[in-house]
Coordinates of C-alpha atoms and ligand atoms in Angstrom, one line a residue:
M28 CA 13.1 -36.7 6.7
I29 CA 11.6 -34.7 9.4
N30 CA 13.7 -31.8 11.6
Y31 CA 12.3 -31.6 14.5
D32 CA 14.5 -28.4 15.8
A33 CA 12.4 -27.0 12.7
E34 CA 9.2 -29.1 13.3
K35 CA 9.9 -27.6 18.1
V36 CA 10.7 -23.6 16.3
A37 CA 7.7 -23.3 14.9
G38 CA 5.8 -25.5 17.3
S39 CA 6.7 -22.8 20.2
I40 CA 6.2 -20.0 17.9
F41 CA 1.9 -21.0 17.3
E42 CA 2.0 -21.9 21.2
R43 CA 3.2 -18.6 22.7
Y44 CA 1.2 -17.0 20.0
A45 CA -2.2 -18.4 21.5
E46 CA -1.2 -17.8 24.3
R47 CA -0.7 -14.1 24.5
S48 CA -3.7 -14.0 22.3
K49 CA -6.6 -15.6 23.9
G50 CA -9.0 -12.9 24.3
S51 CA -8.5 -12.3 20.3
L52 CA -9.3 -15.6 19.4
L53 CA -12.7 -15.1 21.4
K54 CA -13.1 -12.5 19.9
H55 CA -12.9 -14.0 16.9
M56 CA -14.9 -17.0 17.6
R57 CA -17.7 -14.9 18.3
A58 CA -16.8 -12.9 14.9
K59 CA -17.2 -15.8 12.8
V60 CA -21.0 -15.9 13.3
C61 CA -21.8 -12.9 11.8
F62 CA -18.7 -12.7 9.3
P63 CA -17.9 -15.4 6.7
G64 CA -15.0 -17.2 8.1
G65 CA -15.0 -13.7 10.7
D66 CA -13.3 -12.2 8.7
S67 CA -14.2 -8.7 6.8
R68 CA -11.1 -7.4 5.4
S69 CA -9.3 -10.1 3.9
A70 CA -6.0 -7.5 4.1
T71 CA -6.8 -7.9 8.4
Y72 CA -6.8 -12.0 7.8
F73 CA -4.3 -14.2 9.3
K74 CA -4.7 -17.7 10.3
P75 CA -4.9 -18.5 13.2
H76 CA -6.9 -15.7 13.7
P77 CA -6.1 -12.2 13.8
L78 CA -5.6 -9.6 16.8
Y79 CA -7.7 -7.0 18.5
M80 CA -6.6 -4.1 18.6
E81 CA -7.7 -1.5 20.9
R82 CA -6.2 1.9 20.7
G83 CA -2.8 3.3 20.0
S84 CA -1.1 6.5 20.3
G85 CA 2.2 7.4 18.5
C86 CA 3.6 4.8 17.1
K87 CA 2.0 1.7 19.3
I88 CA -0.9 0.5 19.3
T89 CA -2.7 -2.7 22.2
D90 CA -4.9 -5.8 21.6
C91 CA -7.6 -6.8 23.6
D92 CA -5.3 -8.7 26.1
G93 CA -3.2 -5.7 26.7
N94 CA 0.3 -6.5 24.8
V95 CA 1.4 -3.9 23.4
Y96 CA 3.6 -3.5 20.5
L97 CA 5.3 -0.8 18.0
D98 CA 3.0 -0.9 15.1
L99 CA 4.9 -1.4 12.1
L100 CA 2.2 -1.3 9.2
N101 CA 0.3 1.9 10.5
N102 CA -2.8 0.7 8.7
Y103 CA -1.2 -0.7 5.2
S104 CA -0.1 3.2 5.6
S105 CA -2.1 5.4 5.8
L106 CA -1.5 6.3 9.2
I107 CA 2.0 8.9 8.1
H108 CA 1.7 10.7 12.1
G109 CA 0.6 7.2 13.7
H110 CA -2.1 7.1 16.3
A111 CA -3.9 10.0 17.5
H112 CA -1.2 12.4 16.9
P113 CA -2.3 15.5 19.2
E114 CA -2.6 18.5 16.2
V115 CA -4.8 16.3 14.0
L116 CA -6.8 14.3 16.5
Q117 CA -7.5 18.3 18.0
Q118 CA -8.1 19.6 14.7
T119 CA -10.7 16.6 14.0
Q120 CA -12.6 16.6 17.2
Q121 CA -13.0 21.0 16.4
K122 CA -14.8 20.2 13.2
L123 CA -16.5 16.9 14.6
E124 CA -18.0 19.5 17.0
R125 CA -19.7 21.5 14.5
G126 CA -21.3 19.2 12.8
F127 CA -20.3 15.6 11.1
V128 CA -21.3 16.3 7.8
F129 CA -23.6 18.3 5.0
G130 CA -24.7 18.0 1.9
A131 CA -22.5 20.9 0.7
P132 CA -19.4 22.0 0.5
S133 CA -16.8 23.2 2.5
E134 CA -14.0 26.1 2.8
E135 CA -12.0 22.5 3.8
Q136 CA -11.8 21.2 0.7
I137 CA -10.6 23.7 -0.7
L138 CA -8.3 24.3 1.7
L139 CA -6.8 20.9 1.4
A140 CA -7.2 21.0 -2.3
N141 CA -4.4 24.4 -2.4
H142 CA -2.6 21.9 -0.5
L143 CA -2.1 19.2 -2.6
C144 CA -1.6 21.5 -6.0
E145 CA 0.9 23.2 -4.1
R146 CA 3.1 20.4 -2.8
I147 CA 2.0 18.0 -6.9
P148 CA 2.9 20.3 -9.9
S149 CA 1.1 17.8 -11.4
L150 CA -2.1 18.2 -9.9
E151 CA -4.2 21.5 -11.3
S152 CA -7.5 20.3 -10.2
L153 CA -8.9 17.8 -8.6
R154 CA -12.3 15.3 -6.9
Y155 CA -12.6 14.1 -4.1
C156 CA -14.2 10.5 -2.5
N157 CA -13.9 7.9 0.2
S158 CA -11.0 5.6 -0.8
G159 CA -8.0 4.2 -3.3
T160 CA -10.5 2.0 -5.0
E161 CA -13.0 4.9 -6.6
A162 CA -10.2 7.5 -7.0
T163 CA -8.0 5.2 -9.3
M164 CA -12.0 3.4 -10.8
F165 CA -12.5 7.5 -11.7
A166 CA -9.0 7.9 -13.1
L167 CA -10.1 5.1 -15.1
R168 CA -13.3 6.4 -16.2
T169 CA -11.8 10.2 -16.3
A170 CA -9.2 8.2 -18.9
R171 CA -11.5 6.8 -21.2
A172 CA -14.2 9.7 -20.9
H173 CA -11.1 11.8 -22.2
T174 CA -9.8 9.2 -24.9
G175 CA -13.1 8.1 -26.3
C176 CA -11.2 4.6 -25.5
D177 CA -12.4 2.3 -23.3
K178 CA -9.3 -0.7 -22.1
I179 CA -6.6 0.8 -19.9
I180 CA -3.2 -1.5 -19.5
K181 CA -1.9 -2.1 -15.8
V182 CA 0.8 -4.3 -15.3
D183 CA 1.4 -7.8 -13.2
G184 CA 0.8 -7.2 -9.7
G185 CA 0.4 -4.1 -9.8
Y186 CA -2.4 -3.1 -6.5
H187 CA -5.6 -0.1 -7.5
G188 CA -7.9 -1.5 -5.2
T189 CA -10.9 -3.6 -5.4
H190 CA -14.0 -2.5 -8.0
D191 CA -13.7 -4.9 -11.2
F192 CA -10.9 -2.9 -13.6
A193 CA -8.8 -2.8 -10.8
E194 CA -9.0 -6.6 -10.1
V195 CA -7.1 -8.2 -13.1
S196 CA -3.5 -9.9 -12.2
V197 CA -3.7 -8.6 -8.7
H198 CA -2.0 -11.6 -7.8
A199 CA 1.4 -11.7 -10.4
T200 CA 2.3 -15.0 -12.4
A201 CA 5.5 -16.8 -11.7
E202 CA 6.0 -17.5 -14.9
P203 CA 7.3 -14.8 -16.7
E204 CA 5.2 -16.2 -20.3
K205 CA 1.9 -15.5 -18.6
S206 CA 2.8 -12.1 -17.6
S207 CA 1.8 -10.4 -19.7
V208 CA -1.9 -12.4 -19.9
S209 CA -4.8 -11.1 -18.3
R210 CA -6.4 -13.1 -15.4
L211 CA -9.3 -12.7 -13.4
N212 CA -8.2 -13.2 -9.9
S213 CA -11.2 -12.7 -7.7
R214 CA -14.6 -14.7 -8.6
G215 CA -17.8 -12.5 -9.0
V216 CA -15.4 -10.5 -11.5
P217 CA -17.2 -10.6 -15.0
A218 CA -14.4 -12.1 -17.2
S219 CA -15.9 -9.6 -19.8
V220 CA -13.8 -7.2 -18.3
L221 CA -10.7 -9.0 -19.3
G222 CA -11.3 -8.0 -22.9
D223 CA -10.8 -4.1 -22.1
V224 CA -7.4 -4.2 -19.2
L225 CA -4.1 -5.3 -20.6
V226 CA -1.5 -6.7 -18.3
A227 CA 2.2 -6.3 -18.4
P228 CA 5.3 -6.8 -15.9
F229 CA 6.6 -4.1 -14.2
N230 CA 9.8 -2.2 -14.9
D231 CA 9.5 -3.5 -18.5
L232 CA 9.8 -1.3 -20.8
Q233 CA 9.5 -4.0 -24.0
A234 CA 6.7 -5.7 -23.1
M235 CA 4.4 -2.4 -22.2
E236 CA 4.7 -1.1 -25.7
S237 CA 4.0 -4.8 -27.2
V238 CA 0.9 -4.3 -25.7
L239 CA 0.7 -0.6 -27.1
S240 CA 1.6 -1.2 -30.6
A241 CA -1.1 -4.3 -30.4
N242 CA -3.8 -2.7 -29.3
T243 CA -2.8 1.1 -31.3
G244 CA -6.3 3.8 -30.5
L245 CA -7.9 1.1 -28.7
V246 CA -6.2 1.8 -25.0
A247 CA -7.4 5.1 -22.8
A248 CA -4.5 4.8 -20.3
I249 CA -1.5 3.3 -18.7
I250 CA -2.3 2.5 -14.9
V251 CA 1.0 2.4 -12.2
E252 CA 2.0 2.4 -9.2
P253 CA 5.6 4.6 -9.1
M254 CA 6.6 2.0 -6.8
L255 CA 4.4 -1.9 -6.3
G256 CA 3.1 -1.5 -2.8
A257 CA 1.2 -4.4 -2.8
G258 CA 2.4 -6.8 -4.7
G259 CA 6.3 -6.6 -3.4
V260 CA 7.1 -3.0 -3.1
V261 CA 9.0 -3.3 -5.7
P262 CA 10.5 0.2 -6.6
A263 CA 10.9 1.4 -10.5
T264 CA 13.8 0.7 -12.2
D265 CA 15.9 4.5 -13.3
N266 CA 14.2 4.7 -16.6
Y267 CA 11.0 3.2 -15.8
L268 CA 8.6 5.4 -15.5
Q269 CA 9.8 8.5 -17.5
G270 CA 9.9 4.9 -20.2
L271 CA 6.0 5.1 -19.6
R272 CA 5.4 8.4 -19.8
E273 CA 7.3 8.6 -23.9
L274 CA 5.3 5.5 -24.7
A275 CA 2.5 7.4 -23.6
D276 CA 2.8 10.6 -25.6
K277 CA 4.0 7.7 -28.6
Y278 CA 0.7 5.8 -28.3
G279 CA -1.5 8.9 -27.5
V280 CA -2.5 7.1 -24.5
L281 CA -3.1 8.7 -21.2
L282 CA -0.7 8.2 -17.8
I283 CA -1.9 7.7 -14.8
F284 CA -0.2 7.4 -11.5
D285 CA -1.6 5.5 -8.9
E286 CA 0.0 7.4 -6.1
V287 CA -2.0 5.6 -3.3
I288 CA 0.9 4.7 -0.8
T289 CA 4.4 6.7 -3.0
F290 CA 2.0 10.2 -1.9
R291 CA 4.1 10.1 1.6
L292 CA 7.8 9.3 -0.1
N293 CA 8.3 13.0 -1.1
Y294 CA 6.9 16.0 -0.6
G295 CA 5.5 16.0 -4.0
G296 CA 4.8 12.1 -4.6
M297 CA 6.8 9.9 -6.3
Q298 CA 6.3 12.1 -9.3
K299 CA 8.2 15.0 -8.2
K300 CA 11.0 12.8 -6.9
K301 CA 11.3 11.9 -10.1
A302 CA 10.4 14.5 -12.5
V303 CA 7.6 12.6 -14.7
R304 CA 4.5 14.3 -14.8
P305 CA 1.4 11.8 -15.2
D306 CA -1.4 12.7 -16.7
L307 CA -3.9 11.8 -13.9
T308 CA -2.7 10.9 -9.7
A309 CA -4.5 8.6 -7.9
F310 CA -4.4 9.5 -4.7
G311 CA -5.7 7.9 -1.2
K312 CA -4.8 6.9 2.6
I313 CA -2.2 9.4 5.2
I314 CA -4.1 12.6 1.8
G315 CA -7.2 11.7 4.8
G316 CA -5.4 12.4 8.0
G317 CA -6.5 8.6 8.9
L318 CA -9.9 8.6 8.0
A319 CA -11.8 7.4 4.6
I320 CA -10.3 9.2 1.8
G321 CA -9.7 9.3 -1.9
A322 CA -9.1 11.7 -4.5
F323 CA -8.0 12.0 -8.4
G324 CA -7.2 14.8 -10.7
G325 CA -4.9 15.8 -12.8
S326 CA -4.5 18.7 -15.3
R327 CA -7.3 21.6 -16.2
E328 CA -8.0 20.4 -19.6
I329 CA -8.4 17.0 -18.4
M330 CA -10.6 17.3 -15.7
E331 CA -13.1 19.9 -16.6
L332 CA -14.8 16.8 -18.0
F333 CA -16.6 17.0 -14.9
N334 CA -17.9 21.0 -14.8
P335 CA -21.5 20.4 -13.7
E336 CA -21.6 23.8 -16.3
H337 CA -21.2 21.9 -19.7
P338 CA -23.7 19.4 -21.5
D339 CA -22.9 16.2 -20.7
S340 CA -20.0 16.3 -18.3
I341 CA -19.3 13.0 -16.0
S342 CA -22.0 12.5 -12.6
H343 CA -19.5 11.7 -9.8
S344 CA -21.4 11.8 -6.3
G345 CA -21.1 10.0 -3.0
T346 CA -22.4 11.1 0.0
F347 CA -19.0 11.2 2.2
N348 CA -17.1 13.3 -0.4
G349 CA -15.0 15.8 0.6
N350 CA -16.5 16.1 4.2
H351 CA -15.2 19.0 5.8
V352 CA -14.4 16.3 8.8
T353 CA -11.9 14.1 7.1
M354 CA -11.2 17.4 5.3
A355 CA -9.0 18.7 8.0
A356 CA -7.7 15.7 9.5
G357 CA -5.5 15.6 5.9
L358 CA -5.2 18.9 5.9
S359 CA -3.0 19.3 9.6
T360 CA -2.1 15.8 8.3
L361 CA -0.4 16.8 5.9
E362 CA 1.1 20.1 6.8
L363 CA 3.2 18.4 10.2
Y364 CA 4.6 16.3 7.5
D365 CA 6.8 18.8 5.5
T366 CA 10.2 17.9 3.7
V367 CA 12.4 18.0 7.0
A368 CA 10.1 14.9 8.0
I369 CA 9.3 13.4 4.8
E370 CA 13.4 13.5 5.1
R371 CA 13.5 12.1 8.7
L372 CA 11.0 9.5 8.6
N373 CA 12.7 8.2 4.7
K374 CA 15.9 8.2 6.7
L375 CA 14.9 6.0 9.4
G376 CA 13.2 3.3 6.5
D377 CA 16.9 3.6 4.4
K378 CA 19.0 2.7 8.5
M379 CA 15.7 -0.1 9.0
I380 CA 16.4 -1.4 5.1
S381 CA 20.0 -1.6 5.3
G382 CA 19.8 -2.9 9.1
F383 CA 17.3 -6.2 7.6
S384 CA 19.4 -7.0 4.8
N385 CA 22.2 -7.3 7.5
A386 CA 20.0 -9.3 10.0
F387 CA 19.5 -11.7 6.4
A388 CA 23.5 -11.7 5.8
E389 CA 24.9 -12.1 9.4
N390 CA 22.4 -14.9 10.3
G391 CA 23.9 -16.2 6.6
I392 CA 20.4 -16.3 5.1
Q393 CA 19.5 -15.4 1.2
A394 CA 16.8 -13.1 1.2
Q395 CA 16.8 -9.2 0.8
V396 CA 15.2 -6.8 1.4
T397 CA 13.4 -4.1 -0.9
G398 CA 11.6 -0.6 -0.7
I399 CA 12.1 3.6 -0.2
G400 CA 12.4 5.2 2.7
S401 CA 9.2 4.4 5.1
V402 CA 7.5 1.4 2.4
I403 CA 9.6 -1.7 3.0
G404 CA 9.4 -5.3 1.6
V405 CA 11.4 -8.5 3.1
H406 CA 11.8 -11.4 0.1
W407 CA 12.9 -15.6 1.1
T408 CA 15.2 -15.1 -2.0
G409 CA 18.1 -14.7 -4.0
D410 CA 17.1 -13.8 -6.5
K411 CA 17.2 -10.6 -7.9
I412 CA 13.3 -8.7 -7.4
I413 CA 12.5 -6.4 -10.8
N414 CA 8.6 -7.5 -10.9
A415 CA 5.7 -8.8 -8.7
G416 CA 6.3 -12.1 -10.7
N417 CA 10.0 -12.4 -8.9
V418 CA 7.9 -11.9 -6.0
A419 CA 5.5 -14.6 -6.3
Q420 CA 8.4 -16.5 -7.3
A421 CA 9.8 -15.6 -3.4
G422 CA 6.9 -17.1 -1.8
N423 CA 6.2 -20.1 -3.9
T424 CA 10.3 -21.8 -2.5
S425 CA 10.1 -20.4 0.8
G426 CA 7.3 -21.7 2.5
N427 CA 5.7 -20.9 5.5
L428 CA 8.7 -18.9 6.4
L429 CA 7.0 -15.7 5.9
Q430 CA 4.0 -16.5 8.1
L431 CA 6.7 -18.3 11.1
L432 CA 8.4 -14.2 10.5
H433 CA 5.1 -12.4 11.0
L434 CA 3.8 -14.3 13.9
E435 CA 7.3 -14.3 16.1
L436 CA 7.5 -10.9 15.7
L437 CA 3.9 -9.9 17.0
N438 CA 5.0 -12.3 19.6
Q439 CA 8.5 -10.3 20.4
G440 CA 5.7 -7.4 20.4
I441 CA 6.0 -6.0 16.3
F442 CA 2.4 -5.3 14.6
S443 CA 3.5 -5.9 10.9
S444 CA 1.8 -7.1 8.1
S445 CA 1.7 -11.0 7.1
R446 CA 2.6 -10.6 3.3
G447 CA 6.5 -8.5 4.5
M448 CA 5.5 -5.5 4.0
Y449 CA 7.0 -3.3 6.8
I450 CA 5.7 0.9 6.8
L451 CA 7.0 3.4 9.0
S452 CA 5.3 6.3 10.8
T453 CA 7.3 10.3 12.1
P454 CA 6.3 8.5 16.2
M455 CA 9.0 6.3 15.2
N456 CA 12.9 7.8 16.2
D457 CA 16.5 5.2 15.8
D458 CA 15.9 4.1 19.4
N459 CA 12.7 2.1 18.3
V460 CA 14.6 1.2 14.7
D461 CA 17.2 -0.6 16.7
Y462 CA 15.1 -2.2 18.8
I463 CA 12.7 -3.6 15.6
V464 CA 16.4 -4.6 13.9
E465 CA 17.3 -6.3 16.8
I466 CA 14.6 -8.3 17.1
F467 CA 14.1 -9.3 13.9
D468 CA 18.3 -10.5 13.5
Q469 CA 17.2 -12.6 16.6
T470 CA 13.9 -14.1 14.5
L471 CA 16.1 -15.4 12.2
A472 CA 18.6 -17.1 14.6
L473 CA 15.4 -18.4 15.7
L474 CA 13.9 -19.8 11.5
K475 CA 17.1 -20.4 11.0
P476 CA 16.3 -24.2 11.8
C477 CA 13.0 -23.5 9.5
V478 CA 15.1 -22.5 6.6
A479 CA 17.4 -25.5 6.6
E480 CA 14.0 -27.4 6.1
T481 CA 11.6 -25.6 3.6
A482 CA 14.1 -23.3 1.6
P483 CA 17.4 -25.2 2.2
H484 CA 18.3 -23.3 -1.4
L485 CA 19.0 -20.2 1.1
L486 CA 21.3 -20.8 3.4
Ligands
PLP27 C1 -1.2 1.3 -4.6 C2 -3.3 1.7 -3.8 N1 -4.2 1.7 -5.1 C3 -5.1 1.7 -4.4 C4 -5.8 1.1 -3.3 C5 -6.7 0.8 -2.5 O1 -7.2 1.8 -1.3 P1 -8.5 1.8 -0.2 O2 -8.5 0.2 0.2 O3 -8.9 3.1 0.6 O4 -9.9 1.7 -1.5 C6 -4.3 0.4 -2.6 C7 -5.2 0.2 -0.9 O5 -4.3 -0.8 -0.5 C8 -3.3 0.9 -2.8 O6 -1.8 0.3 -2.4

């Protein structure tokens, strides 16, 4: 039986979206001529068509139709001070005026490296690259070179960028019995990587130990995000990261933390908060102050593999590695992101998490909110979320609720990700959070007939 209320609600959400985004639709049609499906970055594509942004200032962005949004995406967490922070802008402009990029090292590389090493106890020596993808790719290569082993272990639903060895089991399985089976998620990735990329479910030390013990002497490293990001914003359970450290030591493999997102959650990243010392860490996003960056590093002993004064050192080049403009943007950003700023932002995030949770409860919807501080995820399920498989299962059983929530938030001037991930920035204040929670609450009330039709088990 069709629930006409649900159909009416969904229809009105799409209609209002179409009405307010005509300029974006026109650009999307033009984009279809030069990009497959009009898309050049998978994460920013969504149906019916993405919005084209024109400018941003602080926590607000404006699209090409003149609509203003509170930015609750912050370029998938690469922005910590929102848009065009005056201090970061000035530092970046000053460097640009001195020349865009040199085929030479710069003082700014050392300054940013010193700052990072001061913040992160496990980081004694590092190298720059231009993305989180490169950072995890080189961290893995470093681990292989150090151990002489080829295999690595990642978790089901862990996202480490788009290089071949990271494109395994990215889309988690909702079937628990398959969560330790490596799967290719992208056509074009050679099937041969499946032999070298092993998988275990997140937050499951027993499963990790089974994989390690079945591959003793063959594994270079375990790579893990201290909190799953793209896989659903799932925090590690209390003893998980420490347990991974112990397993890595027991089986003689390196432990790599991918802190591309989680670095923002504590002055020294999640590793400092949880007091777990990884052997190597991959960084990206906020450490470039909004410009493209990646970095990887760890103990001096391991990173000596790259010392060009040694015969047989690992070569690692990149035309834009450590360019002085990005270095300056990153350093000024991190200097502003001190312990006071971090605590304030995390508190705002915690307030949003409880606001969203209350909104679900008050609307009688059994859904839940996960995350830590400024990184938040919403899941249309009442079941416990401890790994990415649980997130996938929630997605499979909630129809188009995530899509309708996303589009209606856009209609109400809140820009977020289509996958239900919400990221805060330091220009936000209590009023912004109160406003967002109020809109979220109203949106849930609007969506109730759709919940009743699509996922009645949630009511
Ligand atoms: C945890 C994590 N690692 C690696 C990456 C890849 O970073 P980039 O998009 O800069 O290649 C991302 C990107 O979202 C990420 O979230």
